[in-house]
PDB file of C-alpha atoms in Angstrom:
ATOM      1  CA  UNK A 385     -70.792 210.890 -40.328  1.00 49.00           C
ATOM      2  CA  UNK A 386     -69.327 210.391 -43.517  1.00 61.00           C
ATOM      3  CA  UNK A 387     -71.024 208.011 -46.152  1.00 89.00           C
ATOM      4  CA  UNK A 388     -69.004 205.415 -47.804  1.00 95.00           C
ATOM      5  CA  UNK A 389     -68.802 206.317 -51.368  1.00 96.00           C
ATOM      6  CA  UNK A 390     -68.346 202.810 -52.445  1.00 97.00           C
ATOM      7  CA  UNK A 391     -71.284 201.308 -50.061  1.00 96.00           C
ATOM      8  CA  UNK A 392     -74.043 201.541 -52.553  1.00 96.00           C
ATOM      9  CA  UNK A 393     -72.257 199.014 -54.570  1.00 97.00           C
ATOM     10  CA  UNK A 394     -72.987 196.480 -52.218  1.00 96.00           C
ATOM     11  CA  UNK A 395     -76.783 196.860 -52.731  1.00 95.00           C
ATOM     12  CA  UNK A 396     -76.582 195.819 -56.208  1.00 97.00           C
ATOM     13  CA  UNK A 397     -78.274 192.606 -56.978  1.00 96.00           C
ATOM     14  CA  UNK A 398     -76.045 189.651 -56.602  1.00 96.00           C
ATOM     15  CA  UNK A 399     -72.700 191.380 -55.898  1.00 98.00           C
ATOM     16  CA  UNK A 400     -72.564 190.677 -52.255  1.00 98.00           C
ATOM     17  CA  UNK A 401     -73.052 187.064 -53.061  1.00 98.00           C
ATOM     18  CA  UNK A 402     -70.199 187.168 -55.532  1.00 98.00           C
ATOM     19  CA  UNK A 403     -68.008 188.989 -53.644  1.00 98.00           C
ATOM     20  CA  UNK A 404     -68.368 186.185 -50.758  1.00 98.00           C
ATOM     21  CA  UNK A 405     -68.030 183.482 -53.214  1.00 98.00           C
ATOM     22  CA  UNK A 406     -64.744 184.781 -54.707  1.00 98.00           C
ATOM     23  CA  UNK A 407     -63.275 185.455 -51.172  1.00 98.00           C
ATOM     24  CA  UNK A 408     -64.007 181.816 -50.276  1.00 98.00           C
ATOM     25  CA  UNK A 409     -62.646 180.435 -53.249  1.00 98.00           C
ATOM     26  CA  UNK A 410     -59.334 182.149 -52.631  1.00 98.00           C
ATOM     27  CA  UNK A 411     -59.292 181.303 -49.055  1.00 97.00           C
ATOM     28  CA  UNK A 412     -59.787 177.934 -49.938  1.00 97.00           C
ATOM     29  CA  UNK A 413     -56.873 177.745 -52.355  1.00 97.00           C
ATOM     30  CA  UNK A 414     -54.506 179.502 -50.002  1.00 97.00           C
ATOM     31  CA  UNK A 415     -54.662 176.147 -47.931  1.00 96.00           C
ATOM     32  CA  UNK A 416     -52.775 174.324 -50.757  1.00 97.00           C
ATOM     33  CA  UNK A 417     -49.930 172.421 -49.376  1.00 96.00           C
ATOM     34  CA  UNK A 418     -47.554 173.502 -51.972  1.00 97.00           C
ATOM     35  CA  UNK A 419     -47.340 177.102 -50.467  1.00 97.00           C
ATOM     36  CA  UNK A 420     -45.821 175.643 -47.589  1.00 94.00           C
ATOM     37  CA  UNK A 421     -42.594 174.475 -48.918  1.00 94.00           C
ATOM     38  CA  UNK A 422     -42.438 176.030 -52.325  1.00 97.00           C
ATOM     39  CA  UNK A 423     -44.222 179.321 -51.911  1.00 96.00           C
ATOM     40  CA  UNK A 424     -41.625 181.291 -53.833  1.00 96.00           C
ATOM     41  CA  UNK A 425     -42.031 179.166 -56.753  1.00 97.00           C
ATOM     42  CA  UNK A 426     -45.646 179.674 -56.733  1.00 98.00           C
ATOM     43  CA  UNK A 427     -45.525 183.301 -56.355  1.00 97.00           C
ATOM     44  CA  UNK A 428     -42.914 183.722 -59.262  1.00 97.00           C
ATOM     45  CA  UNK A 429     -45.317 181.497 -61.461  1.00 98.00           C
ATOM     46  CA  UNK A 430     -48.273 183.459 -60.599  1.00 98.00           C
ATOM     47  CA  UNK A 431     -46.397 186.519 -61.612  1.00 98.00           C
ATOM     48  CA  UNK A 432     -45.371 185.500 -64.916  1.00 98.00           C
ATOM     49  CA  UNK A 433     -48.843 184.119 -65.585  1.00 98.00           C
ATOM     50  CA  UNK A 434     -50.170 187.522 -64.568  1.00 98.00           C
ATOM     51  CA  UNK A 435     -47.893 189.275 -66.741  1.00 98.00           C
ATOM     52  CA  UNK A 436     -48.590 187.152 -69.735  1.00 98.00           C
ATOM     53  CA  UNK A 437     -52.286 187.682 -69.381  1.00 98.00           C
ATOM     54  CA  UNK A 438     -51.936 191.466 -68.668  1.00 98.00           C
ATOM     55  CA  UNK A 439     -50.056 191.741 -71.942  1.00 98.00           C
ATOM     56  CA  UNK A 440     -52.492 189.722 -73.870  1.00 98.00           C
ATOM     57  CA  UNK A 441     -55.152 191.744 -72.843  1.00 98.00           C
ATOM     58  CA  UNK A 442     -53.233 194.643 -74.030  1.00 97.00           C
ATOM     59  CA  UNK A 443     -52.872 193.011 -77.694  1.00 97.00           C
ATOM     60  CA  UNK A 444     -49.371 191.602 -77.087  1.00 98.00           C
ATOM     61  CA  UNK A 445     -50.252 187.813 -77.374  1.00 98.00           C
ATOM     62  CA  UNK A 446     -47.405 185.388 -76.457  1.00 98.00           C
ATOM     63  CA  UNK A 447     -47.006 181.907 -75.410  1.00 97.00           C
ATOM     64  CA  UNK A 448     -46.276 181.539 -72.110  1.00 97.00           C
ATOM     65  CA  UNK A 449     -43.241 179.120 -72.524  1.00 97.00           C
ATOM     66  CA  UNK A 450     -41.807 181.423 -74.867  1.00 98.00           C
ATOM     67  CA  UNK A 451     -41.644 184.240 -72.155  1.00 98.00           C
ATOM     68  CA  UNK A 452     -40.446 181.787 -69.400  1.00 97.00           C
ATOM     69  CA  UNK A 453     -37.658 180.838 -71.953  1.00 97.00           C
ATOM     70  CA  UNK A 454     -36.741 184.757 -72.258  1.00 95.00           C
ATOM     71  CA  UNK A 455     -37.167 184.890 -76.111  1.00 96.00           C
ATOM     72  CA  UNK A 456     -39.913 187.568 -76.253  1.00 97.00           C
ATOM     73  CA  UNK A 457     -38.782 190.999 -76.510  1.00 96.00           C
ATOM     74  CA  UNK A 458     -41.944 192.587 -77.322  1.00 98.00           C
ATOM     75  CA  UNK A 459     -41.947 195.958 -75.379  1.00 98.00           C
ATOM     76  CA  UNK A 460     -45.297 195.624 -73.936  1.00 98.00           C
ATOM     77  CA  UNK A 461     -44.790 192.153 -72.636  1.00 98.00           C
ATOM     78  CA  UNK A 462     -41.395 193.430 -70.879  1.00 98.00           C
ATOM     79  CA  UNK A 463     -43.532 196.052 -69.395  1.00 98.00           C
ATOM     80  CA  UNK A 464     -46.109 193.899 -67.911  1.00 98.00           C
ATOM     81  CA  UNK A 465     -43.481 191.614 -66.512  1.00 98.00           C
ATOM     82  CA  UNK A 466     -41.746 194.581 -65.169  1.00 98.00           C
ATOM     83  CA  UNK A 467     -44.913 195.704 -63.271  1.00 98.00           C
ATOM     84  CA  UNK A 468     -45.732 192.134 -62.005  1.00 98.00           C
ATOM     85  CA  UNK A 469     -42.276 192.021 -60.627  1.00 97.00           C
ATOM     86  CA  UNK A 470     -42.207 195.598 -58.892  1.00 97.00           C
ATOM     87  CA  UNK A 471     -45.893 195.035 -57.245  1.00 97.00           C
ATOM     88  CA  UNK A 472     -44.309 193.675 -53.744  1.00 96.00           C
ATOM     89  CA  UNK A 473     -41.916 196.732 -53.540  1.00 97.00           C
ATOM     90  CA  UNK A 474     -44.848 199.275 -54.270  1.00 98.00           C
ATOM     91  CA  UNK A 475     -47.330 197.904 -51.785  1.00 96.00           C
ATOM     92  CA  UNK A 476     -46.166 200.134 -48.823  1.00 96.00           C
ATOM     93  CA  UNK A 477     -46.298 203.332 -50.942  1.00 97.00           C
ATOM     94  CA  UNK A 478     -49.764 202.545 -52.663  1.00 98.00           C
ATOM     95  CA  UNK A 479     -51.938 203.359 -49.863  1.00 96.00           C
ATOM     96  CA  UNK A 480     -49.836 206.527 -49.011  1.00 96.00           C
ATOM     97  CA  UNK A 481     -49.219 208.022 -52.378  1.00 96.00           C
ATOM     98  CA  UNK A 482     -51.375 206.247 -54.798  1.00 97.00           C
ATOM     99  CA  UNK A 483     -50.833 208.869 -57.600  1.00 96.00           C
ATOM    100  CA  UNK A 484     -46.999 208.390 -57.057  1.00 97.00           C
ATOM    101  CA  UNK A 485     -47.516 204.723 -57.247  1.00 98.00           C
ATOM    102  CA  UNK A 486     -49.444 204.991 -60.471  1.00 98.00           C
ATOM    103  CA  UNK A 487     -46.771 207.033 -62.083  1.00 97.00           C
ATOM    104  CA  UNK A 488     -44.101 204.344 -61.060  1.00 98.00           C
ATOM    105  CA  UNK A 489     -46.362 201.838 -62.632  1.00 98.00           C
ATOM    106  CA  UNK A 490     -46.278 203.727 -65.947  1.00 98.00           C
ATOM    107  CA  UNK A 491     -42.691 204.115 -66.101  1.00 98.00           C
ATOM    108  CA  UNK A 492     -42.489 200.470 -65.497  1.00 98.00           C
ATOM    109  CA  UNK A 493     -45.308 199.725 -68.296  1.00 98.00           C
ATOM    110  CA  UNK A 494     -44.500 202.128 -70.973  1.00 98.00           C
ATOM    111  CA  UNK A 495     -40.565 202.151 -71.157  1.00 96.00           C
ATOM    112  CA  UNK A 496     -39.365 201.648 -74.847  1.00 95.00           C
ATOM    113  CA  UNK A 497     -43.167 202.663 -75.999  1.00 97.00           C
ATOM    114  CA  UNK A 498     -44.039 206.305 -75.341  1.00 96.00           C
ATOM    115  CA  UNK A 499     -41.516 208.989 -75.207  1.00 96.00           C
ATOM    116  CA  UNK A 500     -39.834 209.600 -72.144  1.00 95.00           C
ATOM    117  CA  UNK A 501     -41.026 212.675 -71.381  1.00 95.00           C
ATOM    118  CA  UNK A 502     -44.192 211.164 -70.845  1.00 96.00           C
ATOM    119  CA  UNK A 503     -43.499 208.420 -68.571  1.00 97.00           C
ATOM    120  CA  UNK A 504     -45.105 208.858 -65.263  1.00 97.00           C
ATOM    121  CA  UNK A 505     -47.051 211.792 -66.400  1.00 96.00           C
ATOM    122  CA  UNK A 506     -50.824 211.673 -66.661  1.00 95.00           C
ATOM    123  CA  UNK A 507     -52.529 213.222 -69.761  1.00 93.00           C
ATOM    124  CA  UNK A 508     -53.272 217.010 -69.327  1.00 91.00           C
ATOM    125  CA  UNK A 509     -57.157 216.473 -68.837  1.00 94.00           C
ATOM    126  CA  UNK A 510     -58.608 218.417 -66.046  1.00 95.00           C
ATOM    127  CA  UNK A 511     -61.543 215.836 -65.824  1.00 94.00           C
ATOM    128  CA  UNK A 512     -58.976 212.951 -65.780  1.00 95.00           C
ATOM    129  CA  UNK A 513     -57.206 214.800 -63.014  1.00 95.00           C
ATOM    130  CA  UNK A 514     -60.107 215.146 -60.989  1.00 96.00           C
ATOM    131  CA  UNK A 515     -61.069 211.498 -61.108  1.00 95.00           C
ATOM    132  CA  UNK A 516     -57.881 210.462 -60.163  1.00 96.00           C
ATOM    133  CA  UNK A 517     -57.607 212.745 -57.273  1.00 96.00           C
ATOM    134  CA  UNK A 518     -61.181 210.855 -56.416  1.00 96.00           C
ATOM    135  CA  UNK A 519     -59.528 207.566 -57.000  1.00 96.00           C
ATOM    136  CA  UNK A 520     -56.603 208.126 -54.856  1.00 96.00           C
ATOM    137  CA  UNK A 521     -58.898 209.415 -52.129  1.00 96.00           C
ATOM    138  CA  UNK A 522     -60.420 206.066 -52.036  1.00 97.00           C
ATOM    139  CA  UNK A 523     -57.282 204.176 -52.141  1.00 97.00           C
ATOM    140  CA  UNK A 524     -55.974 206.173 -49.237  1.00 95.00           C
ATOM    141  CA  UNK A 525     -58.805 205.101 -46.786  1.00 93.00           C
ATOM    142  CA  UNK A 526     -61.833 206.539 -48.438  1.00 94.00           C
ATOM    143  CA  UNK A 527     -63.879 203.408 -48.261  1.00 96.00           C
ATOM    144  CA  UNK A 528     -64.186 200.529 -45.850  1.00 96.00           C
ATOM    145  CA  UNK A 529     -65.682 198.065 -48.762  1.00 97.00           C
ATOM    146  CA  UNK A 530     -63.865 194.754 -49.481  1.00 97.00           C
ATOM    147  CA  UNK A 531     -60.574 195.178 -50.999  1.00 98.00           C
ATOM    148  CA  UNK A 532     -62.064 192.960 -53.831  1.00 98.00           C
ATOM    149  CA  UNK A 533     -64.544 195.560 -54.545  1.00 98.00           C
ATOM    150  CA  UNK A 534     -61.948 198.383 -54.146  1.00 98.00           C
ATOM    151  CA  UNK A 535     -59.796 196.750 -56.825  1.00 98.00           C
ATOM    152  CA  UNK A 536     -62.566 196.216 -59.192  1.00 98.00           C
ATOM    153  CA  UNK A 537     -63.219 200.032 -58.702  1.00 98.00           C
ATOM    154  CA  UNK A 538     -59.640 201.077 -59.131  1.00 98.00           C
ATOM    155  CA  UNK A 539     -59.299 198.725 -62.176  1.00 98.00           C
ATOM    156  CA  UNK A 540     -62.706 199.679 -64.049  1.00 98.00           C
ATOM    157  CA  UNK A 541     -62.302 203.375 -63.536  1.00 97.00           C
ATOM    158  CA  UNK A 542     -58.151 203.424 -64.835  1.00 98.00           C
ATOM    159  CA  UNK A 543     -59.530 201.232 -67.649  1.00 97.00           C
ATOM    160  CA  UNK A 544     -62.070 203.874 -68.268  1.00 96.00           C
ATOM    161  CA  UNK A 545     -59.914 207.207 -67.894  1.00 96.00           C
ATOM    162  CA  UNK A 546     -56.876 205.621 -69.491  1.00 96.00           C
ATOM    163  CA  UNK A 547     -54.877 208.419 -67.883  1.00 96.00           C
ATOM    164  CA  UNK A 548     -51.471 207.558 -69.409  1.00 96.00           C
ATOM    165  CA  UNK A 549     -50.322 207.255 -72.688  1.00 96.00           C
ATOM    166  CA  UNK A 550     -49.488 203.900 -74.122  1.00 96.00           C
ATOM    167  CA  UNK A 551     -50.271 200.362 -72.279  1.00 97.00           C
ATOM    168  CA  UNK A 552     -52.679 202.169 -69.693  1.00 94.00           C
ATOM    169  CA  UNK A 553     -54.535 198.760 -69.285  1.00 97.00           C
ATOM    170  CA  UNK A 554     -51.287 197.059 -67.963  1.00 98.00           C
ATOM    171  CA  UNK A 555     -51.318 200.111 -65.428  1.00 98.00           C
ATOM    172  CA  UNK A 556     -54.899 199.408 -64.585  1.00 98.00           C
ATOM    173  CA  UNK A 557     -54.243 195.761 -64.126  1.00 98.00           C
ATOM    174  CA  UNK A 558     -51.217 196.302 -61.784  1.00 98.00           C
ATOM    175  CA  UNK A 559     -52.931 199.029 -59.689  1.00 98.00           C
ATOM    176  CA  UNK A 560     -55.871 196.565 -59.227  1.00 98.00           C
ATOM    177  CA  UNK A 561     -53.147 193.729 -58.050  1.00 98.00           C
ATOM    178  CA  UNK A 562     -51.785 196.420 -55.702  1.00 98.00           C
ATOM    179  CA  UNK A 563     -55.158 197.063 -53.672  1.00 98.00           C
ATOM    180  CA  UNK A 564     -55.188 193.412 -53.107  1.00 98.00           C
ATOM    181  CA  UNK A 565     -51.561 193.469 -51.842  1.00 98.00           C
ATOM    182  CA  UNK A 566     -51.567 196.445 -50.085  1.00 97.00           C
ATOM    183  CA  UNK A 567     -54.892 195.616 -48.261  1.00 97.00           C
ATOM    184  CA  UNK A 568     -53.586 192.272 -46.880  1.00 96.00           C
ATOM    185  CA  UNK A 569     -55.778 190.249 -48.806  1.00 97.00           C
ATOM    186  CA  UNK A 570     -53.035 188.917 -50.906  1.00 97.00           C
ATOM    187  CA  UNK A 571     -49.682 190.178 -49.445  1.00 96.00           C
ATOM    188  CA  UNK A 572     -47.711 187.618 -51.184  1.00 96.00           C
ATOM    189  CA  UNK A 573     -49.269 188.390 -54.776  1.00 97.00           C
ATOM    190  CA  UNK A 574     -50.877 184.949 -55.177  1.00 98.00           C
ATOM    191  CA  UNK A 575     -54.019 185.800 -56.802  1.00 98.00           C
ATOM    192  CA  UNK A 576     -53.835 185.789 -60.696  1.00 96.00           C
ATOM    193  CA  UNK A 577     -56.921 187.693 -61.308  1.00 98.00           C
ATOM    194  CA  UNK A 578     -55.336 188.873 -65.013  1.00 98.00           C
ATOM    195  CA  UNK A 579     -55.633 185.387 -65.859  1.00 98.00           C
ATOM    196  CA  UNK A 580     -59.419 185.281 -65.345  1.00 98.00           C
ATOM    197  CA  UNK A 581     -59.693 188.621 -67.297  1.00 98.00           C
ATOM    198  CA  UNK A 582     -57.892 187.052 -69.965  1.00 98.00           C
ATOM    199  CA  UNK A 583     -59.959 183.714 -69.964  1.00 98.00           C
ATOM    200  CA  UNK A 584     -63.020 185.547 -69.983  1.00 98.00           C
ATOM    201  CA  UNK A 585     -61.843 188.385 -72.448  1.00 98.00           C
ATOM    202  CA  UNK A 586     -64.995 189.188 -74.253  1.00 98.00           C
ATOM    203  CA  UNK A 587     -66.778 189.667 -71.054  1.00 98.00           C
ATOM    204  CA  UNK A 588     -64.002 191.507 -69.495  1.00 98.00           C
ATOM    205  CA  UNK A 589     -64.133 193.906 -72.536  1.00 98.00           C
ATOM    206  CA  UNK A 590     -67.978 194.119 -72.338  1.00 98.00           C
ATOM    207  CA  UNK A 591     -68.423 194.671 -68.722  1.00 98.00           C
ATOM    208  CA  UNK A 592     -65.662 197.078 -68.545  1.00 98.00           C
ATOM    209  CA  UNK A 593     -67.480 199.279 -71.055  1.00 98.00           C
ATOM    210  CA  UNK A 594     -70.642 198.770 -69.147  1.00 98.00           C
ATOM    211  CA  UNK A 595     -68.839 199.903 -66.014  1.00 98.00           C
ATOM    212  CA  UNK A 596     -67.985 203.158 -67.958  1.00 96.00           C
ATOM    213  CA  UNK A 597     -71.634 204.301 -68.306  1.00 97.00           C
ATOM    214  CA  UNK A 598     -71.874 204.538 -64.564  1.00 96.00           C
ATOM    215  CA  UNK A 599     -75.291 203.217 -64.453  1.00 97.00           C
ATOM    216  CA  UNK A 600     -76.319 200.431 -61.728  1.00 97.00           C
ATOM    217  CA  UNK A 601     -76.539 197.591 -64.457  1.00 97.00           C
ATOM    218  CA  UNK A 602     -72.945 198.603 -65.666  1.00 98.00           C
ATOM    219  CA  UNK A 603     -71.430 198.528 -62.350  1.00 98.00           C
ATOM    220  CA  UNK A 604     -73.067 195.143 -61.504  1.00 98.00           C
ATOM    221  CA  UNK A 605     -72.034 193.863 -64.591  1.00 98.00           C
ATOM    222  CA  UNK A 606     -68.420 194.808 -63.802  1.00 98.00           C
ATOM    223  CA  UNK A 607     -68.263 193.554 -60.479  1.00 98.00           C
ATOM    224  CA  UNK A 608     -69.820 190.594 -61.068  1.00 98.00           C
ATOM    225  CA  UNK A 609     -67.158 189.732 -64.078  1.00 98.00           C
ATOM    226  CA  UNK A 610     -64.514 190.876 -61.531  1.00 98.00           C
ATOM    227  CA  UNK A 611     -65.408 188.445 -58.873  1.00 98.00           C
ATOM    228  CA  UNK A 612     -65.621 185.610 -61.554  1.00 98.00           C
ATOM    229  CA  UNK A 613     -62.034 186.550 -62.436  1.00 98.00           C
ATOM    230  CA  UNK A 614     -60.965 186.278 -58.972  1.00 98.00           C
ATOM    231  CA  UNK A 615     -62.271 182.824 -58.940  1.00 98.00           C
ATOM    232  CA  UNK A 616     -60.324 181.777 -62.129  1.00 98.00           C
ATOM    233  CA  UNK A 617     -57.270 183.309 -60.370  1.00 98.00           C
ATOM    234  CA  UNK A 618     -57.910 181.257 -57.274  1.00 98.00           C
ATOM    235  CA  UNK A 619     -58.212 178.500 -59.201  1.00 97.00           C
ATOM    236  CA  UNK A 620     -54.933 179.129 -61.036  1.00 97.00           C
ATOM    237  CA  UNK A 621     -53.342 178.959 -57.631  1.00 97.00           C
ATOM    238  CA  UNK A 622     -54.615 175.627 -57.004  1.00 97.00           C
ATOM    239  CA  UNK A 623     -53.466 174.502 -60.541  1.00 97.00           C
ATOM    240  CA  UNK A 624     -50.005 176.246 -60.139  1.00 98.00           C
ATOM    241  CA  UNK A 625     -49.723 174.179 -56.644  1.00 97.00           C
ATOM    242  CA  UNK A 626     -50.809 171.009 -58.155  1.00 97.00           C
ATOM    243  CA  UNK A 627     -48.272 171.117 -60.912  1.00 96.00           C
ATOM    244  CA  UNK A 628     -45.327 172.169 -58.506  1.00 96.00           C
ATOM    245  CA  UNK A 629     -46.023 169.188 -56.219  1.00 96.00           C
ATOM    246  CA  UNK A 630     -46.228 166.740 -58.982  1.00 96.00           C
ATOM    247  CA  UNK A 631     -42.738 167.733 -60.146  1.00 92.00           C
ATOM    248  CA  UNK A 632     -40.978 167.802 -57.270  1.00 83.00           C
TER     249      UNK A 632
END
């Protein structure tokens, strides 16, 4: 019998409760009335907010309304928008060929930022290659933990490895969202987790650094942060729905 490599994470103090709270908050948000008649509008707004937040976490800070108006040409922001828009089309590929999906995410994120020859190509480091293979194995069915936990691990590991040149954080955040889409937990892309990371940015940065240590306390810190960000993302869904209903 093969042991699930991520199962020990659920033995860390407070982590199972945090995962349960995050899932319950999202499930509650999914009951919003706006999703029945204005689902496409909600999805588009979540995608926009997620991209703006992800770009900001990469140092490209722009006002959401300026982005909505199409006046921002910053390449990091444009890459984050492309990544957010492509996630639904990559959700089938992700569990079958995660490394290929990551390469596609990097092409989308890093166009006009890194040389064309580097697009979609991980850095030439055998340690990075080995760890990417391990991550791909998890994504392709190597674990049965909650998709929220797997998304957190994928996100934290890619932030730590920075396997691609340029805006590697945009790739990491896109990959984490892909976990949620492809798993069926969030098939429509309604959970704006990246907004939660942005709103709690000091904690995001600190806990990502803690994750990189690989210690139980470091892993616990990151997982607790991630679940808090999920809760913020669920609240964003509710706020978006409320706003849409109020203006229609």
